[in-house]
Amino acid sequence: VSGSYTPAPGGPFSALTPSMWPQDILAKYHQKDPSVESELMYDEFGFRMDSEDGEEPRSWLGSEGSPQREDPQQRLRWQAHLEFTHNHAVGDLTWELIAPVLPRSERLRSLVLGGIPHSMRPQLWMRLSGALQKKRASEISYREIIKNSSNDDTTTAKQIEKDLLRTMPSNACFSNLTSVGVPRLRRVLRGLAWLYPDIGYCQGTGMVVSCLLLFLEEEDVLWMMCSLIEDLLPPSYFSSTLLGVQTDQRVLRQLIVQYLPALDRLLQEHDIELSLITLHWFLTSFASVVDIRLLLRIWDLLFYQGSLVLFQVTLGMLKIKEEELVSSENSASIFNTLSDLPSQLRDGPAVLGEAMRLAGTLSQETLEAHRHKHLAYILNEQAQLNNGNNGTLNANLNKVVRRQSLRRKSTLSSLLFGEDEAEALKSKNIKQTELVAALREAIARTAEHFHCLDPHHSSTDLTPDYSMESHQRDHENFLVVSRNRRRRAKALLDFERHDDDELGFRKNDIITIISQKDEHCWVGELNGLRGWFPAKFVEILDERSKEYSLAGDDSVTEAVTDLARGTLCPALKAIFQHGLKKPSILGGPCHPWLFIEEAASREVERDFNSVYSRLVLSPSVCPGQAVQSVNMSHDTAHAQMDVKFRSLVCVGLNEQVLHLWLEVLCSSMAAVEKWYHPWSFLRSPGWVQIKCELRVLSKFAFSLSQDCELPDKKESCPVLKSEVVDVLVQHHLFSWDL
């Protein structure tokens, strides 16, 4: 077919981007080919309109007017807003002069909620989603991406090829291999699989990409998908584990309890698993389930507000059909109504209006808090299913790998303003998932060490408790332990008993300290015997009445030091470093230790009037005294802050309160806000998940030296030979300073 044909206004294919106009079909329309008119009718989006039983051709896409019939007033409002926000521009305002990212405002949100004029959608979607910024900032071009992903022999390429004609078979642009949209769909999907190798290809992305291709050029579609994957949706939405979308189904179910209690009772009564229906809605961002005109309105909001819109729209649609659902007679009727629900709703303003009335107050912060909680539940269930197969679990946690940004800041910019925090912000969800995975692996390795060396710990449950009640039990258990506190000590050498009131022991015996007789002597109990002994001959193990374990004693088992300081501490430090405000040449030093010092000191100064205050100010639960102790011993040795951090973690392990210390530090909001960005781990609800993970370590008894990384102190007095010491001790001819 020669020449180029243009669709009639409001006619078939008129709503598509010009490069997607199927010229072969348009040529037949222009030539008045009767075979086209009698066999196939298409709407303005390129979908076939079927006529059945002699009825007039009717589109499954609804009866709402063409999106090209724009409201002149709405278009003028958008033009006025763009001109107002770009009043510095000289001459006529063109898209080239409009910023790649539009500044957020209530006015802009109101305009988006009212709908974007269809002719302006390609340009505005790119700016609202951040895709245009990604496109301009990338140092790898779309052409290079396509070239690198053009291998036909990969497993992913073969999977994509199988699905090309299944994605949107009712649309003329994707109905056969020669259709104009099919090669574009192939290139974009392959490009995404190359950019995100650990995601590869997901059928959900195919539906989203094909819908986007109807309205945007293929290069812009790829960057729109990058924005969806990296910014607008949580991590693992399209990964093989579907961890992100699974989590959102749990969150949706909880929100239904809050916003639609009658529907919640109905679902429980009939034992209906809603996620069997709604998971596909979320996975395709409604692309495969709603009227195309309604989809455009939903996507207007999605590209501006992110995944929050998926929940609001779903709740709104369920609310509209709530009465019909509640009046259903049986489970099959309810299930069918829910399955057909999206395709029955075609009035965009009505759906969005109900969504905002019902769940307009739902905030991103609340959503993230729910996500962290339910993600923890899912990880817990996976851990149980894997029976401790941590390698499998951690592999699943890391299924999302971000596109590596090739754009680098200038040296001057880095010096003046620190590292590029925009990239860190965009990858925060993925990074947090990786940090949790690393911490869980470190805890698992530590637990394995105890399992191997100490039979007492062979049956210790490693499943974190994520319930809300667990946090209350933390404080109750500590109060009980504090009231019944006993101190334990390990004998440093043999001490023979000569008098009835003495307590004899052997090296490494564990003695329960009952009282302090005087400055140099303690009263203790061992194997049912009580008596006094020299305080210098023992070493205090802990203050919390835990059971001693050789596996956790670094003087007996050196491997535990490597696990604590070489594996666990780096994983914890990475969490404390996430979102820490970066230093610059204009600012001071920056290290997690500085935050810990300030937060701990702030907690020490808290009001003593409340029970919680008295609890956190206890020597074991408040890290303040431990921080001071570490500083005193380490400053004299000029130790670095990394060493101090590791030593403090070891003290927390010894006291079995590392998880409580984290809670205390994160509760110091003034310090947290001073040192951390809003998107950081410690400033988000995600720290509660970390606390639950660390609580597992309180089941193990550590006896780690606080000063093991410090240089040995020089002896200030002559050292007696061990044989002489033994004789002196045996006959009680020792000095208290021996």
XYZ file of C-alpha atoms in Angstrom:
738
model
C 0.000 0.000 0.000
C 1.508 3.282 -1.043
C 0.850 6.635 0.540
C -0.050 7.603 4.080
C -3.616 7.619 5.329
C -5.011 9.528 8.277
C -7.937 8.296 10.403
C -11.154 10.288 10.359
C -11.658 12.372 13.546
C -13.321 10.117 16.094
C -13.151 7.224 13.641
C -11.220 3.953 13.724
C -7.637 4.287 15.017
C -8.017 8.045 15.597
C -6.949 7.820 19.275
C -3.648 6.095 18.482
C -0.253 7.695 18.140
C 0.271 8.359 14.398
C 3.088 5.853 13.967
C 0.722 3.066 15.066
C -1.930 3.773 12.426
C -2.351 0.527 10.426
C -1.953 1.837 6.914
C -3.190 -1.320 5.196
C -6.560 -1.211 6.976
C -6.873 2.581 6.667
C -6.262 2.276 2.928
C -9.250 -0.057 2.657
C -11.400 2.371 4.634
C -10.405 5.225 2.322
C -11.020 3.078 -0.738
C -14.489 2.214 0.625
C -13.654 -1.467 0.474
C -16.957 -3.208 1.328
C -15.154 -6.275 2.680
C -13.725 -4.185 5.533
C -17.016 -2.625 6.453
C -18.847 -5.944 6.421
C -16.260 -8.130 8.134
C -14.237 -6.028 10.557
C -15.101 -2.841 12.344
C -12.604 -1.091 14.586
C -12.968 1.610 17.204
C -10.692 4.583 17.670
C -8.229 2.481 19.691
C -7.917 -0.225 17.040
C -10.018 -2.857 18.832
C -12.417 -4.980 16.810
C -16.118 -4.277 17.322
C -18.206 -7.411 16.983
C -21.826 -7.548 15.881
C -23.878 -10.398 17.274
C -27.387 -11.618 16.606
C -28.101 -8.864 14.134
C -27.374 -6.093 16.607
C -25.509 -2.967 15.654
C -21.713 -3.248 16.081
C -20.866 -2.538 19.688
C -17.447 -2.024 21.210
C -16.585 -3.912 24.409
C -14.794 -0.751 25.360
C -17.919 1.068 26.390
C -20.068 3.878 25.131
C -18.281 6.861 26.605
C -17.300 9.471 24.035
C -14.060 9.429 22.136
C -11.083 10.640 24.135
C -10.267 12.952 21.251
C -13.413 14.929 21.968
C -11.594 16.899 24.589
C -13.244 19.331 26.936
C -11.990 22.752 25.726
C -12.148 24.158 29.266
C -10.077 21.289 30.662
C -7.443 21.773 27.969
C -7.317 25.509 28.690
C -6.828 24.790 32.399
C -3.868 22.544 31.609
C -2.345 25.106 29.249
C -2.767 27.843 31.850
C -1.087 25.699 34.514
C 1.877 24.869 32.286
C 2.289 28.512 31.293
C 2.070 29.633 34.923
C 4.757 27.164 36.053
C 6.981 28.165 33.135
C 6.406 31.925 33.113
C 10.152 32.470 32.693
C 10.010 31.051 29.166
C 10.343 33.566 26.356
C 7.942 33.407 23.428
C 5.429 30.678 22.732
C 5.540 27.769 25.156
C 6.450 24.496 23.446
C 7.007 21.023 24.887
C 10.756 21.470 24.455
C 10.628 24.396 26.889
C 8.588 22.536 29.544
C 10.660 20.951 32.317
C 11.129 17.137 32.224
C 9.629 16.901 35.719
C 6.589 18.946 36.710
C 6.662 20.398 40.243
C 4.156 18.671 42.543
C 1.252 20.718 43.823
C -2.362 20.378 44.861
C -3.324 22.234 41.693
C -1.501 19.698 39.528
C -3.092 16.785 41.402
C -6.524 18.331 40.894
C -5.879 18.657 37.170
C -4.677 15.045 36.903
C -7.732 13.837 38.821
C -9.958 15.740 36.384
C -8.304 13.983 33.449
C -5.514 14.782 31.006
C -6.552 15.871 27.477
C -5.846 12.870 25.272
C -3.621 14.756 22.845
C -1.434 15.872 25.761
C -1.097 12.449 27.406
C 2.124 11.293 25.690
C 4.043 14.379 26.822
C 2.454 14.665 30.261
C 2.755 10.980 31.136
C 6.484 11.146 30.421
C 6.843 14.138 32.749
C 4.523 12.989 35.533
C 6.165 9.562 35.794
C 9.764 10.785 35.616
C 10.364 8.797 32.413
C 11.531 11.823 30.433
C 14.121 12.596 33.096
C 15.404 9.003 32.889
C 15.531 9.182 29.112
C 17.575 12.385 29.107
C 19.856 11.317 31.956
C 20.768 7.908 30.553
C 24.134 7.522 28.848
C 22.975 4.407 27.031
C 20.701 5.088 24.095
C 17.593 3.184 23.120
C 19.365 2.070 19.956
C 22.164 0.521 22.048
C 19.657 -1.222 24.297
C 17.889 -2.744 21.295
C 21.195 -3.812 19.759
C 22.329 -5.496 22.985
C 18.988 -7.301 23.404
C 18.564 -8.548 19.837
C 19.718 -12.141 20.472
C 16.990 -14.523 19.290
C 18.425 -17.601 20.994
C 17.902 -16.682 24.637
C 15.200 -18.392 26.695
C 13.632 -15.026 27.421
C 13.459 -14.129 23.717
C 11.677 -17.395 22.989
C 9.167 -16.798 25.796
C 8.462 -13.305 24.466
C 7.975 -14.636 20.950
C 5.322 -17.115 22.136
C 3.288 -14.356 23.775
C 3.467 -11.650 21.093
C 0.172 -12.585 19.453
C -1.511 -13.538 22.734
C -1.052 -10.158 24.370
C -3.732 -8.128 22.560
C -5.218 -10.295 19.802
C -8.375 -8.196 19.437
C -6.411 -5.093 18.448
C -5.459 -4.519 14.836
C -2.013 -3.309 15.846
C -1.120 -6.666 17.485
C -3.351 -9.236 15.760
C -0.707 -10.873 13.535
C 3.049 -10.927 13.030
C 2.869 -8.288 10.289
C 0.857 -5.862 12.459
C 2.577 -2.551 13.096
C 2.779 -2.989 16.875
C 4.228 -6.508 17.080
C 7.906 -5.718 16.258
C 7.732 -2.748 18.643
C 6.352 -4.933 21.395
C 9.116 -7.477 20.779
C 11.875 -4.854 20.938
C 10.600 -3.177 24.111
C 10.095 -6.450 25.983
C 13.543 -7.693 24.986
C 15.063 -4.358 25.979
C 13.447 -4.557 29.420
C 14.669 -8.127 29.887
C 18.190 -6.991 29.044
C 18.021 -3.989 31.368
C 16.616 -6.071 34.235
C 18.163 -9.553 33.829
C 16.915 -10.805 37.183
C 13.366 -9.883 36.228
C 13.557 -11.082 32.657
C 10.146 -11.333 31.033
C 6.805 -11.271 32.825
C 3.465 -11.590 31.024
C 2.149 -8.693 33.092
C 4.664 -6.346 31.493
C 3.555 -7.437 28.020
C 0.017 -6.199 28.609
C 1.193 -2.865 30.018
C 3.702 -2.339 27.194
C 1.172 -3.100 24.465
C -1.299 -0.576 25.904
C 1.392 2.079 26.201
C 2.468 1.458 22.606
C -0.978 2.545 21.442
C -0.274 6.071 22.637
C 3.531 6.564 22.863
C 6.538 5.916 20.699
C 8.384 2.718 21.536
C 11.455 4.436 23.015
C 9.235 6.435 25.352
C 7.392 3.243 26.306
C 10.639 1.647 27.455
C 11.439 4.580 29.741
C 7.853 4.601 31.026
C 8.327 0.963 32.006
C 11.597 1.854 33.725
C 9.691 4.383 35.814
C 7.037 1.797 36.677
C 9.590 -0.816 37.698
C 11.950 1.494 39.559
C 9.752 4.212 41.024
C 6.003 3.794 40.766
C 5.636 0.161 41.863
C 7.319 -1.674 44.763
C 10.213 -4.045 44.011
C 9.607 -7.616 42.808
C 6.308 -6.746 41.105
C 7.358 -8.450 37.877
C 10.016 -10.827 39.222
C 9.662 -14.608 39.172
C 8.679 -14.553 42.855
C 6.031 -11.814 42.385
C 6.903 -10.903 45.962
C 5.833 -7.279 45.582
C 2.426 -7.953 44.072
C 1.785 -10.777 46.557
C 2.483 -8.364 49.386
C 0.065 -5.843 47.910
C -2.696 -8.463 47.874
C -2.254 -8.906 51.630
C -2.307 -5.136 52.069
C -5.483 -4.851 49.978
C -7.178 -7.464 52.132
C -6.292 -5.497 55.271
C -7.581 -2.256 53.742
C -10.883 -3.954 52.904
C -11.273 -4.762 56.604
C -10.861 -1.032 57.309
C -12.808 0.548 54.453
C -15.363 -2.121 53.494
C -16.174 -4.128 56.651
C -19.410 -5.557 55.205
C -17.539 -6.929 52.192
C -14.850 -8.286 54.502
C -17.428 -10.256 56.476
C -18.905 -11.577 53.222
C -15.527 -12.778 51.942
C -14.789 -14.478 55.253
C -18.199 -16.087 55.458
C -17.867 -17.615 51.989
C -14.120 -18.276 52.307
C -13.284 -16.411 49.079
C -9.627 -15.738 48.336
C -9.802 -12.289 46.736
C -6.197 -12.323 45.526
C -7.105 -14.997 42.963
C -9.008 -12.228 41.192
C -7.232 -8.997 42.063
C -3.607 -10.097 41.637
C -3.998 -9.825 37.852
C -5.524 -6.355 38.244
C -2.438 -5.144 40.086
C 0.092 -7.068 37.975
C -1.121 -5.366 34.776
C -2.049 -2.048 36.421
C -5.627 -2.733 35.191
C -4.452 -2.848 31.555
C -6.137 -6.169 30.805
C -9.333 -5.835 32.834
C -10.988 -2.416 32.473
C -12.474 -0.336 29.682
C -9.676 1.429 27.791
C -11.142 4.871 28.523
C -11.277 4.109 32.223
C -7.744 2.747 31.995
C -6.505 6.064 30.591
C -8.024 7.930 33.542
C -6.520 5.462 36.027
C -3.117 5.727 34.394
C -3.270 9.520 34.517
C -3.300 9.188 38.305
C -0.983 6.174 38.470
C 1.836 7.978 36.682
C 1.444 10.924 39.055
C 0.837 9.263 42.426
C 2.241 5.762 41.992
C 0.884 2.454 43.257
C -1.333 4.107 45.882
C -3.832 4.592 43.044
C -4.153 0.829 42.482
C -5.543 0.429 46.014
C -7.812 3.463 45.833
C -9.342 2.406 42.508
C -9.791 -1.210 43.615
C -11.525 -0.122 46.820
C -13.711 2.294 44.831
C -14.786 -0.385 42.361
C -15.578 -2.816 45.173
C -17.596 -0.116 46.934
C -19.682 0.506 43.820
C -20.568 -3.193 43.635
C -20.748 -3.791 47.392
C -24.548 -3.932 47.599
C -24.785 -6.356 44.692
C -22.097 -8.545 46.250
C -23.682 -8.582 49.703
C -27.030 -9.561 48.232
C -25.528 -12.478 46.273
C -26.939 -15.863 47.146
C -23.896 -18.109 47.013
C -20.114 -18.196 46.713
C -20.158 -18.859 42.978
C -22.280 -15.771 42.365
C -19.951 -13.637 44.493
C -16.868 -14.959 42.714
C -18.382 -14.344 39.277
C -19.454 -10.809 40.188
C -15.975 -10.000 41.432
C -14.369 -11.466 38.314
C -16.599 -9.470 35.968
C -16.528 -6.298 38.050
C -13.825 -4.305 36.173
C -15.324 -4.856 32.722
C -18.741 -3.671 33.914
C -17.487 -0.272 35.098
C -16.986 2.225 32.284
C -17.746 5.591 33.828
C -14.315 6.989 34.657
C -15.447 10.019 36.695
C -17.802 7.824 38.750
C -15.131 5.214 39.531
C -12.451 7.751 40.404
C -14.926 9.857 42.370
C -15.944 6.875 44.517
C -12.297 5.872 44.920
C -11.344 9.298 46.255
C -14.411 9.582 48.493
C -13.718 6.228 50.087
C -9.913 6.039 50.204
C -8.695 9.508 49.241
C -7.139 9.933 52.681
C -5.044 6.774 52.348
C -1.424 7.957 52.482
C 1.758 6.558 50.993
C 3.249 6.351 54.490
C 0.386 4.168 55.722
C 0.682 2.004 52.635
C 4.426 1.512 53.142
C 3.881 0.559 56.791
C 1.367 -2.115 55.754
C 3.718 -3.347 53.039
C 6.651 -3.767 55.402
C 4.492 -5.740 57.829
C 2.976 -8.084 55.250
C 6.274 -8.526 53.417
C 7.686 -9.720 56.735
C 4.831 -12.215 57.089
C 5.463 -13.586 53.599
C 9.205 -13.888 54.214
C 8.425 -15.696 57.450
C 6.165 -18.154 55.630
C 8.795 -18.717 52.959
C 11.391 -19.396 55.626
C 9.149 -22.055 57.169
C 8.398 -23.639 53.788
C 12.090 -23.746 52.955
C 12.869 -25.420 56.304
C 15.843 -23.224 56.871
C 17.031 -23.256 53.263
C 18.343 -19.737 53.550
C 20.103 -19.852 50.236
C 16.788 -20.230 48.438
C 15.130 -17.543 50.519
C 17.855 -15.001 50.026
C 17.950 -15.732 46.306
C 14.250 -14.901 46.142
C 14.748 -11.696 48.069
C 17.258 -10.447 45.549
C 15.268 -11.174 42.396
C 15.010 -7.481 41.547
C 18.138 -5.851 40.196
C 17.937 -2.239 39.194
C 19.107 -0.850 35.927
C 22.605 0.462 36.554
C 22.764 4.192 35.956
C 25.689 5.072 33.707
C 25.427 8.784 34.290
C 28.039 10.131 36.679
C 28.128 13.410 38.503
C 30.971 15.807 38.018
C 33.750 15.809 40.580
C 32.881 19.359 41.648
C 29.222 18.479 42.100
C 30.114 15.442 44.217
C 32.430 17.493 46.405
C 29.957 20.283 46.976
C 26.728 18.365 47.300
C 27.655 14.762 48.047
C 26.516 11.730 46.107
C 23.442 11.701 43.903
C 20.642 11.022 46.346
C 17.947 10.992 43.660
C 19.173 7.601 42.463
C 19.222 6.306 46.053
C 15.666 7.535 46.569
C 14.451 5.788 43.446
C 16.007 2.484 44.490
C 15.013 2.627 48.152
C 12.534 -0.267 48.083
C 14.885 -2.566 46.229
C 17.801 -1.582 48.457
C 15.801 -2.211 51.620
C 14.897 -5.675 50.393
C 18.569 -6.425 49.727
C 19.549 -5.174 53.188
C 17.012 -7.439 54.880
C 18.290 -10.376 52.832
C 21.897 -9.697 53.883
C 20.920 -9.410 57.548
C 18.906 -12.618 57.464
C 21.839 -14.443 55.916
C 24.180 -13.152 58.634
C 21.755 -14.216 61.377
C 21.306 -17.626 59.753
C 25.065 -18.197 59.627
C 25.385 -17.208 63.276
C 22.568 -19.537 64.272
C 24.159 -22.365 62.288
C 27.346 -21.861 64.300
C 25.453 -22.343 67.567
C 23.540 -25.331 66.181
C 26.784 -27.085 65.284
C 28.730 -26.410 68.486
C 26.083 -26.357 71.189
C 23.498 -29.193 71.343
C 21.400 -27.007 73.638
C 20.609 -24.784 70.619
C 19.951 -27.556 68.110
C 16.177 -27.024 68.309
C 16.128 -23.223 68.623
C 13.367 -21.710 66.504
C 14.807 -19.194 64.042
C 11.443 -17.916 62.804
C 11.114 -14.174 63.528
C 7.957 -13.121 65.359
C 6.391 -10.234 63.443
C 3.210 -9.986 65.508
C 2.304 -6.737 67.241
C 2.111 -8.594 70.555
C 5.793 -9.519 70.314
C 6.849 -5.916 70.950
C 4.799 -5.729 74.127
C 6.300 -9.026 75.271
C 9.794 -7.623 74.740
C 9.275 -5.015 77.429
C 7.312 -7.295 79.758
C 10.015 -9.956 79.589
C 12.703 -7.416 80.302
C 10.873 -6.099 83.357
C 10.544 -9.654 84.700
C 14.221 -10.335 84.117
C 15.159 -7.026 85.734
C 13.230 -7.889 88.879
C 14.805 -11.359 89.066
C 18.241 -10.407 87.859
C 21.142 -12.728 88.633
C 24.714 -12.126 87.621
C 26.906 -14.871 86.253
C 30.669 -15.049 86.107
C 33.169 -17.351 84.454
C 36.159 -18.578 86.449
C 39.470 -17.444 85.001
C 41.552 -20.008 86.909
C 41.285 -22.858 89.459
C 40.505 -21.878 93.052
C 40.741 -24.530 95.766
C 38.294 -24.452 98.681
C 40.025 -24.575 102.130
C 37.410 -23.172 104.514
C 33.727 -23.985 104.835
C 32.711 -20.465 103.817
C 34.793 -20.501 100.636
C 33.603 -21.460 97.153
C 35.981 -23.580 95.121
C 35.861 -23.768 91.330
C 37.753 -24.767 88.222
C 38.706 -22.637 85.253
C 35.708 -21.866 82.957
C 33.156 -22.859 85.629
C 30.045 -20.648 85.564
C 29.284 -19.136 88.964
C 26.030 -17.465 89.969
C 26.817 -14.329 91.967
C 24.548 -13.867 94.972
C 25.979 -10.804 96.672
C 29.078 -8.703 97.210
C 30.853 -9.495 100.481
C 33.260 -6.571 100.310
C 35.361 -4.678 97.800
C 37.421 -7.704 96.835
C 35.157 -10.657 97.553
C 31.873 -11.892 96.185
C 29.485 -14.550 97.401
C 28.447 -17.060 94.786
C 26.844 -20.427 94.155
C 28.125 -23.375 92.158
C 26.685 -26.894 92.024
C 24.500 -26.255 95.056
C 27.383 -24.923 97.177
C 27.681 -21.340 98.360
C 30.724 -19.417 99.495
C 32.953 -16.414 98.990
C 35.673 -16.075 96.390
C 38.050 -13.373 95.093
C 36.360 -11.111 92.565
C 39.598 -10.885 90.587
C 39.423 -14.590 89.733
C 36.242 -14.376 87.664
C 34.892 -12.468 84.696
C 31.327 -11.157 84.590
C 29.461 -12.790 81.705
C 26.261 -10.795 81.542
C 23.541 -8.994 83.491
C 20.480 -10.778 82.177
C 20.425 -14.273 83.669
C 20.972 -16.063 80.359
C 22.445 -19.477 79.877
C 26.149 -19.549 79.099
C 27.268 -21.190 75.851
C 30.778 -22.132 74.833
C 29.733 -21.515 71.217
C 29.251 -17.832 71.991
C 32.415 -17.339 74.058
C 35.142 -15.771 71.931
C 37.824 -16.843 74.418
C 36.867 -20.466 73.724
C 35.605 -20.327 70.132
C 37.331 -17.766 67.922
C 34.945 -18.375 65.030
C 32.150 -16.535 66.823
C 34.207 -13.336 66.690
C 34.477 -13.606 62.910
C 30.738 -14.177 62.627
C 29.822 -11.288 64.898
C 32.347 -8.715 63.727
C 32.939 -9.925 60.170
C 29.459 -10.978 59.050
C 26.744 -9.604 61.311
C 28.251 -6.154 61.930
C 28.717 -5.281 58.224
C 25.091 -6.267 57.539
C 23.901 -4.056 60.393
C 26.166 -1.192 59.397
C 24.728 -1.263 55.863
C 21.259 -0.808 57.366
C 22.437 2.103 59.509
C 24.148 3.671 56.488
C 21.095 3.453 54.229
C 19.717 6.956 53.785
C 22.338 8.538 56.056
C 22.776 12.125 54.929
C 25.946 12.253 52.879
C 28.871 14.504 53.776
C 30.144 17.210 51.500
C 33.043 19.566 51.482
C 30.726 22.088 53.137
C 29.600 19.711 55.883
C 31.064 17.701 58.725
C 31.839 13.991 59.103
C 29.104 11.419 58.691
C 29.051 7.928 60.219
C 26.367 5.776 61.863
C 28.327 5.981 65.117
C 27.701 9.723 65.330
C 23.959 9.131 65.039
C 24.111 6.359 67.654
C 25.969 8.629 70.079
C 23.435 11.427 69.714
C 20.343 9.207 69.784
C 21.579 7.311 72.841
C 22.365 10.514 74.734
C 18.945 11.943 73.861
C 17.234 8.866 75.256
C 19.183 9.137 78.507
C 17.737 12.638 78.948
C 14.136 11.531 78.480
C 11.527 12.129 81.149
C 11.624 9.580 83.980
C 7.895 9.808 84.706
C 6.647 7.092 82.353
C 7.138 3.357 82.642
C 8.607 3.295 79.150
C 11.160 5.940 80.097
C 12.252 3.971 83.143
C 12.553 0.923 80.931
C 14.673 2.457 78.196
C 16.900 4.089 80.784
C 17.760 0.722 82.311
C 21.483 0.007 81.938
C 20.900 -2.913 79.592
C 18.067 -1.584 77.429
C 19.333 1.943 76.878
C 22.540 1.835 74.814
C 23.750 5.080 76.401
C 25.987 3.484 79.037
C 27.367 0.977 76.543
C 28.181 3.797 74.116
C 29.990 5.680 76.884
C 31.907 2.548 77.889
C 32.975 1.869 74.302
C 34.050 5.472 73.830
C 36.124 5.481 77.028
C 38.018 2.306 76.165
C 38.365 2.962 72.441
C 39.259 6.657 72.499
C 42.421 5.953 74.485
C 43.444 3.512 71.755
C 42.462 6.010 68.996
C 40.079 3.433 67.510
C 38.053 4.326 64.433
C 34.286 4.648 64.481
C 33.883 1.391 62.558
C 35.627 -0.435 65.399
C 33.409 1.302 67.961
C 30.319 0.279 66.037
C 31.384 -3.367 65.973
C 32.250 -3.332 69.664
C 28.862 -1.860 70.559
C 27.104 -4.586 68.567
C 29.090 -7.181 70.508
C 27.988 -5.631 73.810
C 24.377 -5.722 72.599
C 24.759 -9.395 71.671
C 26.189 -10.141 75.110
C 23.252 -8.425 76.800
C 20.708 -9.984 74.387
C 19.165 -6.556 73.811
C 20.357 -5.631 70.326
C 16.761 -5.517 69.047
C 15.688 -3.307 71.954
C 18.588 -0.948 71.348
C 17.450 -0.535 67.743
C 13.978 0.394 68.968
C 15.403 2.968 71.367
C 17.582 4.539 68.662
C 14.788 4.680 66.087
C 12.418 6.167 68.677
C 14.668 9.203 69.007
C 12.907 11.042 66.194
C 14.874 14.269 66.575
C 18.155 12.454 66.008
C 16.740 10.239 63.269
C 15.377 13.213 61.330
C 18.655 15.084 61.743
C 20.850 12.287 60.417
C 18.636 10.437 57.931
C 16.668 11.191 54.773
C 12.896 10.579 54.830
C 13.337 7.530 52.556
C 15.955 5.864 54.775
C 15.412 2.502 56.469
C 15.666 3.824 60.024
C 13.225 6.634 59.312
C 10.663 4.332 57.711
C 8.421 1.749 59.385
C 10.844 -0.854 58.042
C 13.006 -0.641 61.163
C 10.348 -2.699 62.972
C 11.076 -5.573 60.595
C 14.788 -5.285 61.378
C 13.993 -5.373 65.094
C 12.033 -8.601 64.648
C 14.934 -10.148 62.761
C 17.447 -9.112 65.442
C 15.225 -10.536 68.187
C 16.234 -14.012 66.974
C 19.789 -13.330 68.181
C 18.557 -12.851 71.759
C 17.977 -16.627 71.874
C 21.733 -17.221 71.842
C 24.230 -16.582 74.648
C 27.232 -14.516 73.554
C 30.301 -13.712 75.597
C 32.258 -11.436 73.289
C 35.109 -9.181 74.259
C 34.315 -5.517 73.849
C 37.964 -4.653 73.271
C 39.178 -7.492 71.055
C 40.127 -5.126 68.206
C 42.115 -2.812 70.473
C 45.892 -3.189 70.782
C 47.063 -5.165 73.807
C 47.879 -3.033 76.821
C 51.449 -3.049 78.003
C 51.978 -4.600 81.396
C 52.855 -2.000 84.015
C 54.274 -4.538 86.495
C 56.294 -7.764 86.283
C 54.287 -10.821 85.272
C 54.578 -13.836 87.532
C 55.116 -17.219 86.008
C 51.972 -19.323 85.868
C 53.511 -21.951 88.210
C 54.133 -19.263 90.845
C 50.589 -17.927 90.472
C 49.140 -21.423 90.966
C 51.130 -21.941 94.169
C 50.190 -18.551 95.573
C 46.504 -19.072 94.803
C 46.509 -22.617 96.201
C 47.853 -21.412 99.547
C 45.890 -18.138 99.521
C 49.141 -16.135 99.512
C 47.925 -13.756 96.773
C 47.595 -10.020 96.484
C 44.185 -8.673 95.490
C 45.919 -7.114 92.486
C 47.431 -10.419 91.355
